[in-house]
Short mmCIF file of C-alpha atoms and ligand atoms in Angstrom, two decimals:
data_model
loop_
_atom_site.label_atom_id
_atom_site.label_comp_id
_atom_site.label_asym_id
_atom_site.label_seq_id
_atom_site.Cartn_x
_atom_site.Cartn_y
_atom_site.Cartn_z
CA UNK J 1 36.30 60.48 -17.61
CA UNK J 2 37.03 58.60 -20.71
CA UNK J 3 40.16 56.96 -22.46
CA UNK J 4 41.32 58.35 -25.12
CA UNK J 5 39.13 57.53 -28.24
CA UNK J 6 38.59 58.84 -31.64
CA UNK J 7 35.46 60.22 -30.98
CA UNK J 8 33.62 61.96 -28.17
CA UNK J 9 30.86 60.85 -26.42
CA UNK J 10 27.99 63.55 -27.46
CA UNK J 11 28.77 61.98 -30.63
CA UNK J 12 28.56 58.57 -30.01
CA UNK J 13 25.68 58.26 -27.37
CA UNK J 14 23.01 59.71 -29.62
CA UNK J 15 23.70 57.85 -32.05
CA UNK J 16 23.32 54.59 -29.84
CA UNK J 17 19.76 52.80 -30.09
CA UNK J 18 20.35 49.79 -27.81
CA UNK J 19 21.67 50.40 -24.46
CA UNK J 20 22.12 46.78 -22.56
CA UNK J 21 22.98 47.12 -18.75
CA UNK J 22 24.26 44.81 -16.16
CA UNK J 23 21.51 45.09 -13.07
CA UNK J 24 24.11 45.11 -9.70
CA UNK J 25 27.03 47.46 -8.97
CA UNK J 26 25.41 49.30 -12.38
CA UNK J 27 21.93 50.39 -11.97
CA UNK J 28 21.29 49.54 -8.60
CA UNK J 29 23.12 48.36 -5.39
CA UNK J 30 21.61 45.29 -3.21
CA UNK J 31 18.42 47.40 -2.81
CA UNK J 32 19.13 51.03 -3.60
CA UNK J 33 19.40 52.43 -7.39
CA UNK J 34 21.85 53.83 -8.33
CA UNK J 35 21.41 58.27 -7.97
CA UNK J 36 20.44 58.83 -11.45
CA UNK J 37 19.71 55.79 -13.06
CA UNK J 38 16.08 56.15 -13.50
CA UNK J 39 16.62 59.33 -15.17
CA UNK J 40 18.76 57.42 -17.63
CA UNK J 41 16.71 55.00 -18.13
CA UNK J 42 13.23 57.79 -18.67
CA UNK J 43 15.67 59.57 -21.11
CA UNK J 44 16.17 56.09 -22.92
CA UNK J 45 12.74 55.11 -23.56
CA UNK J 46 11.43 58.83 -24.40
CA UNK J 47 13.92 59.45 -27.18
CA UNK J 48 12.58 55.60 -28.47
CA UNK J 49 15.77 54.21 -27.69
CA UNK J 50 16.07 50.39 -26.16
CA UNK J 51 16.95 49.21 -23.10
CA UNK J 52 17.71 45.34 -21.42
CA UNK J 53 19.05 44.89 -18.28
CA UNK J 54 21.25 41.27 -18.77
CA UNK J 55 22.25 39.82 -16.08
CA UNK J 56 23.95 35.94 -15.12
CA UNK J 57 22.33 35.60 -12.13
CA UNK J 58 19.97 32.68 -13.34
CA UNK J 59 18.32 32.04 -9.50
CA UNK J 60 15.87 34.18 -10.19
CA UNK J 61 13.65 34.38 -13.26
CA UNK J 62 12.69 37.19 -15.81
CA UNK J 63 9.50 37.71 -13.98
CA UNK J 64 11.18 37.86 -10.58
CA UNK J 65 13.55 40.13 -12.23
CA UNK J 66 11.21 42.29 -13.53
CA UNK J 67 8.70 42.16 -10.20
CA UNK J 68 12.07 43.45 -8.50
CA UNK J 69 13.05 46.14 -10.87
CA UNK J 70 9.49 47.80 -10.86
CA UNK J 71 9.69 47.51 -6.84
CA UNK J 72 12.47 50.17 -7.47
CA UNK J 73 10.45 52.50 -8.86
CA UNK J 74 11.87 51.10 -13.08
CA UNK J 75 8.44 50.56 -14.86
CA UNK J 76 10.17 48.01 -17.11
CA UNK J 77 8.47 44.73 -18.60
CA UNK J 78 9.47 41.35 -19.56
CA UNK J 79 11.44 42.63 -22.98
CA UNK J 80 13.78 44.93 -20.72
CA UNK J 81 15.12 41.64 -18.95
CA UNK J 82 17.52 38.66 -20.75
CA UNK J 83 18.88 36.18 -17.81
CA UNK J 84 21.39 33.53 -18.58
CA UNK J 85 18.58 30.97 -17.95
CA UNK J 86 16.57 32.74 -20.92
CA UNK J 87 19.72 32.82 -23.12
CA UNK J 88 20.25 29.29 -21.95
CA UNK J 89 17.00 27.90 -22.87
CA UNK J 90 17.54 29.68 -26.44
CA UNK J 91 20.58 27.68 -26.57
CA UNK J 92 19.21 24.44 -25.81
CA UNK J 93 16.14 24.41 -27.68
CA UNK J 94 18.39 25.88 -30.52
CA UNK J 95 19.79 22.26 -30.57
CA UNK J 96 17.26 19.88 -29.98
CA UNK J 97 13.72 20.61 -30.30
CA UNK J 98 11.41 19.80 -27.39
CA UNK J 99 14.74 18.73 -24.78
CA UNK J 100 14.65 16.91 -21.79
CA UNK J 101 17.22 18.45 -19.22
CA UNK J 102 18.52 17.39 -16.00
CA UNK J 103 18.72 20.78 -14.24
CA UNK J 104 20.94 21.76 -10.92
CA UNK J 105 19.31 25.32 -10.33
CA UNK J 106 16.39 26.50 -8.92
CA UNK J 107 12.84 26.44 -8.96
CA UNK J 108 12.45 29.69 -10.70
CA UNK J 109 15.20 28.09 -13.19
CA UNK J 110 13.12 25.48 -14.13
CA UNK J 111 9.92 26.94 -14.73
CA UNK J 112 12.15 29.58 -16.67
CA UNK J 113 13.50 27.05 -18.97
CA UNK J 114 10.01 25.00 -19.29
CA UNK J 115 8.42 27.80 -20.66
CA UNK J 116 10.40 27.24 -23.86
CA UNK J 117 8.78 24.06 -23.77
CA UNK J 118 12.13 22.19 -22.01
CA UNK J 119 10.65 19.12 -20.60
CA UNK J 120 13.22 19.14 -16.36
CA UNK J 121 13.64 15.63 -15.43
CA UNK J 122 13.36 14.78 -12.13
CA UNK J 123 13.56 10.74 -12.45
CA UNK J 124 14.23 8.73 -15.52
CA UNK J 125 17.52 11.18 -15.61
CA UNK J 126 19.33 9.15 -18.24
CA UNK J 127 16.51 10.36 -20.71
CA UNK J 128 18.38 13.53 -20.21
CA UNK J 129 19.51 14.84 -23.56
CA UNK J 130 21.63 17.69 -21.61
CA UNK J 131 22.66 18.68 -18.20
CA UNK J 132 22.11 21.98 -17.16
CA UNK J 133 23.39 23.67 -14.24
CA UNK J 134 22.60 27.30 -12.94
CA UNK J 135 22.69 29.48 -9.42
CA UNK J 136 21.48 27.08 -7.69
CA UNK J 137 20.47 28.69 -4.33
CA UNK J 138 18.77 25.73 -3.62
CA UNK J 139 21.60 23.16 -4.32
CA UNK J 140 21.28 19.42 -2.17
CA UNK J 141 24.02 16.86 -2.70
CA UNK J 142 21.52 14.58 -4.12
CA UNK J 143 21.70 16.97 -7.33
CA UNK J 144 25.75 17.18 -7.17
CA UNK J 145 25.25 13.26 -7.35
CA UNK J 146 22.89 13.22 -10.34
CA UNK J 147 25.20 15.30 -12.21
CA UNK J 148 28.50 13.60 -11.57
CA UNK J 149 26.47 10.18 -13.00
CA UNK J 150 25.25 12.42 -15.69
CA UNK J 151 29.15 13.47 -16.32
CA UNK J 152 30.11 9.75 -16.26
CA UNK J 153 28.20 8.76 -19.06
CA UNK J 154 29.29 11.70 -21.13
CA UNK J 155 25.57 14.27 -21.69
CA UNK J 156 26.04 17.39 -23.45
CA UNK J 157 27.05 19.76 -20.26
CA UNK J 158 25.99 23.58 -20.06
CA UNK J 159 26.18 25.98 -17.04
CA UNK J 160 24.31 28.99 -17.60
CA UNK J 161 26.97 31.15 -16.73
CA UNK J 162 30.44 31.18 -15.25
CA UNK J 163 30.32 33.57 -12.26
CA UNK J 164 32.37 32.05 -9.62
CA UNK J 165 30.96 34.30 -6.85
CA UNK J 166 27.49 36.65 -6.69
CA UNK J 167 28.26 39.56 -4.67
CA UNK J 168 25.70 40.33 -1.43
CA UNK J 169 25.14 42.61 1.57
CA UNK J 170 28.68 44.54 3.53
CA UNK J 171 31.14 43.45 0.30
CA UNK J 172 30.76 39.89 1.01
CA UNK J 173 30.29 37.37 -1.53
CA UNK J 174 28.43 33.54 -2.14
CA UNK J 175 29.63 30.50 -4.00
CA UNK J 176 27.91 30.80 -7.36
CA UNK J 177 27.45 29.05 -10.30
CA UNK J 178 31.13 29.00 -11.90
CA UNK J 179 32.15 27.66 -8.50
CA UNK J 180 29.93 24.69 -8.65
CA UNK J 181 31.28 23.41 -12.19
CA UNK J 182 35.20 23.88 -10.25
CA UNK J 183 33.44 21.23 -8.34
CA UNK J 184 32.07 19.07 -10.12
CA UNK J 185 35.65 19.28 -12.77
CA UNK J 186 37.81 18.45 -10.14
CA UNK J 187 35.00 15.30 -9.65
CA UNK J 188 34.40 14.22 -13.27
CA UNK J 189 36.83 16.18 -15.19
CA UNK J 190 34.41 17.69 -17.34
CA UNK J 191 34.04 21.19 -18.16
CA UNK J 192 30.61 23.02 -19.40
CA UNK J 193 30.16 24.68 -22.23
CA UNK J 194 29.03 28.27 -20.78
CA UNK J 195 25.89 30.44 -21.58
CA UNK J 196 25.83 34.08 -20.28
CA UNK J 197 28.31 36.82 -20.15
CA UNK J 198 31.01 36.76 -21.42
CA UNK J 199 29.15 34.91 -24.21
CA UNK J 200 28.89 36.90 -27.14
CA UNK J 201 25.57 35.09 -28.00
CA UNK J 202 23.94 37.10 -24.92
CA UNK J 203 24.78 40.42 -27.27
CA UNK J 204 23.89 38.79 -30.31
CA UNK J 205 21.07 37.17 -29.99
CA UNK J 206 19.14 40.12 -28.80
CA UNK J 207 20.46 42.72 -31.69
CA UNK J 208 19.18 40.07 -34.04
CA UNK J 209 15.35 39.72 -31.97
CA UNK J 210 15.34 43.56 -31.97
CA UNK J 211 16.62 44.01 -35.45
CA UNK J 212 19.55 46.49 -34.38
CA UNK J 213 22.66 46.79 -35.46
CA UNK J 214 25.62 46.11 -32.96
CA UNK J 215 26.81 49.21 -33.64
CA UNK J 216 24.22 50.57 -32.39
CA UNK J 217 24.37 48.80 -29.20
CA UNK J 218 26.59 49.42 -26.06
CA UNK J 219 27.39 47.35 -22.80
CA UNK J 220 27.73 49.13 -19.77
CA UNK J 221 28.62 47.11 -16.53
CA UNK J 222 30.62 46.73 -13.67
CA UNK J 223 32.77 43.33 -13.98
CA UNK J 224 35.59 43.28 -16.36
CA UNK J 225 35.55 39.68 -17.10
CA UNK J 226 31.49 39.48 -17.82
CA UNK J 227 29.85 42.67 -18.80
CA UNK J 228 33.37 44.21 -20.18
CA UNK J 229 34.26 40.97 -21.79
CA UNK J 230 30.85 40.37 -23.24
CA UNK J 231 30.86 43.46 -24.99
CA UNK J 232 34.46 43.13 -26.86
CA UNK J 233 33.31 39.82 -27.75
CA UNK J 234 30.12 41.09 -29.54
CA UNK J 235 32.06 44.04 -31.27
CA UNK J 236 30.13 46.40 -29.23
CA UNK J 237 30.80 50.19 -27.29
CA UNK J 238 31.96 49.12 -23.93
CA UNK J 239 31.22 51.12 -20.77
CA UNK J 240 32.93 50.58 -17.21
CA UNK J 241 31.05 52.01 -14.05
CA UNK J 242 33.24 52.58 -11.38
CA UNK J 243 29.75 52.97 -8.90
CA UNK J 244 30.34 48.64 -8.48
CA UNK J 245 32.92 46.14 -7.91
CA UNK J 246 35.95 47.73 -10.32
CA UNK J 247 38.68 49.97 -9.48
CA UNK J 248 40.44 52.25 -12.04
CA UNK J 249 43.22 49.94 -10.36
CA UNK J 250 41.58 46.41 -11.55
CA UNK J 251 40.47 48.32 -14.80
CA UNK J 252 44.34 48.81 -15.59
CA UNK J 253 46.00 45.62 -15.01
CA UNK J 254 42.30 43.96 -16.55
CA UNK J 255 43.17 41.94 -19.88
CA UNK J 256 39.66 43.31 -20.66
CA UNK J 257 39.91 46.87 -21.64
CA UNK J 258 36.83 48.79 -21.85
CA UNK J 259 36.17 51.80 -24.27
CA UNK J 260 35.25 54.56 -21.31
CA UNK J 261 35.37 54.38 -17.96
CA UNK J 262 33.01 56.17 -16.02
CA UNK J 263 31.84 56.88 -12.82
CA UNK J 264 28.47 55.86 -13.04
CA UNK J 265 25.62 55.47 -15.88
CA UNK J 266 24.46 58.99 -14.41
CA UNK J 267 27.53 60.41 -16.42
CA UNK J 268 25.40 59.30 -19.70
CA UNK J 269 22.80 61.89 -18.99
CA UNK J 270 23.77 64.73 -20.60
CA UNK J 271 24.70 63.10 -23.56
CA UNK J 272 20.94 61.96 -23.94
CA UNK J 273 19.84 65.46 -23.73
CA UNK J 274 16.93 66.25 -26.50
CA UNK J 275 19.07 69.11 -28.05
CA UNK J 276 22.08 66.78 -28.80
CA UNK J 277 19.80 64.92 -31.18
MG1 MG X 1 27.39 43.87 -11.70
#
C-alpha cells in the first residue's frame, strides 16, 4: 500500500543504501520482533547495504541497546545503534570541548555521555556549562530541584529528546522525557533546545559519518511526529508502519505526511530481492 508517488518502490528500494529504523512499534514490539524483520534486516546487510536502528529513548545506552537487540536473535553491533543520548553528546561536545553537564537521566545516560569525554557533575553544579536532561527512569526531586536553580541562573538547556510519553506493556504509556521539560517550563519558563527525532541532525549527522548521500537514505518508523517528522526534515524517503502506534486514521489528519505507508517493514522484502538489483 503506497500513496501515490512518481515512482514505484522496486525502483526506489534498491537503489537505497542506508536504511535507518525506529526500534518499537517498527522492528519489534515490547519483546517480540516484528514477523519478518530479521529477514529484512539479513537481506540489508548481504546486499552491503546499511542499517541503524535510532531511537529517543535515551534510558538506556547503545550497549544496552545493542545487548537487547542481539537477545532477539539481530546480530547487530554498536554502529547499527544512534540514541538521542549519543546524538546528544555529539551536540554538546560539538560546542564546548571537554563540557561539564548537570544531567537529569540515568545512569546508563551518564556513562553514555562520559564516554565522549563529558565530565556529569554531581556537586559544584554551577560549574555546569549545560544542563542536560534525558528519560530519566530514575528521576528524584532532588534533580527537578538542581535543574530549576540551574534554569534560574540561565545554563544552556538541552533535553535529549521531546517524547512526551514512551509506550509499554497492554497499550499503556509512562511520563517521558518531553513531559518532564512541560514541568520544569511551567516552573522556570524555560524551554530546551531538543536533540533526537524530529531533529534533522539525528539524519544528518550519520549520512555524513557513513559518507552516504541522503538520498540514499530512508526513515521508516511508527510515530508521525518523530520518525515521520525526522525524515521530512532531513530530505529523506519516509516510510510509515502501520504494525505500531499509527492508524491510516492518525496518518490522514497527521501534519506529517509520510511518502508510503505500509503495513509493516516485512512489505520491504521483496523489493530487496537479489534479482531486482
Ligand atoms: Mg516507535
Amino acid at each position: 500500500m503506497h500513496q501515490s508517488q512518481k515512482e514505484p518502490l522496486q525502483k526506489i528500494i534498491p537503489r537505497k543504501e542506508l536504511f535507518l529504523l525506529d526500534l518499537d512499534g517498527t522492528t519489534y514490539i515490547e519483546n517480540r520482533l516484528i514477523p519478518g524483520a530479521l529477514d529484512f534486516l539479513n537481506k540489508i546487510t548481504a546486499q552491503n547495504k546499511q542499517y541503524i536502528f535510532l531511537t529517543n529513548n535515551s534510558s538506556k545506552s547503545n550497549s544496552d541497546y545493542v545487548r537487547k537487540i542481539n537477545n532477539l536473535g539481530i546480530s547487530a553491533g554498536p554502529d547499527n545503534v544512534f540514541t538521542s543520548g549519543q546524538a546528544t553528546a555529539v551536540y554538546v561536545t560539538g560546542k564546548k570541548t571537554k563540557p561539564a553537564i548537570y544531567c537529569v537521566g540515568t545512569q546508563s545516560l551518564k556513562e553514555e555521555l562520559e564516554s565522549y569525554g563529558i565530565t556529569i557533575l554531581e556537586s559544584d553544579i554551577d560549574n555546569a556549562d549545560f544542563l542536560v536532561i534525558g528519560f530519566d527512569m530514575e528521576l528524584e526531586y532532588h534533580k527537578l530541584e538542581k535543574a530549576c536553580y540551574l534554569l534560574s541562573i540561565g545554563k544552556p538547556y538541552i533535553a535529549t529528546h521531546p517524547d512526551l510519553v514512551c509506550p509499554v506493556k497492554d497499550n499503556r504509556f509512562i511520563p517521558d522525557c518531553g513531559s518532564f521539560c512541560q514541568m520544569l517550563e511551567n516552573a522556570t519558563g524555560r524551554t530546551p533546545t531538543y536533540i533526537g527525532k524530529p531533529d534533522k541532525k539525528m539524519i544528518t549527522l550519520l549520512c555524513e559519518q557513513r559518507g552516504i548521500s541522503l538520498e540514499k537514505a530512508v526513515m521508516i518508523g511508527d510515530r508521525l511526529y518523530t520518525d515521520i517528522a525526522v525524515g521530512l526534515n532531513a530530505g529523506v524517503t519516509t516510510f510509515c508502519v502501520l504494525s505500531g502506534e499509527s492508524t491510516m486514521e492518525d496518518i490522514r489528519k497527521s501534519e506529517f505526511q509520510p511518502d508510503f505507508v505500509i503495513e509493516s517493514i516485512a512489505e520491504l522484502n521483496r523489493y530487496l530481492q537479489d534479482d531486482l538489483e
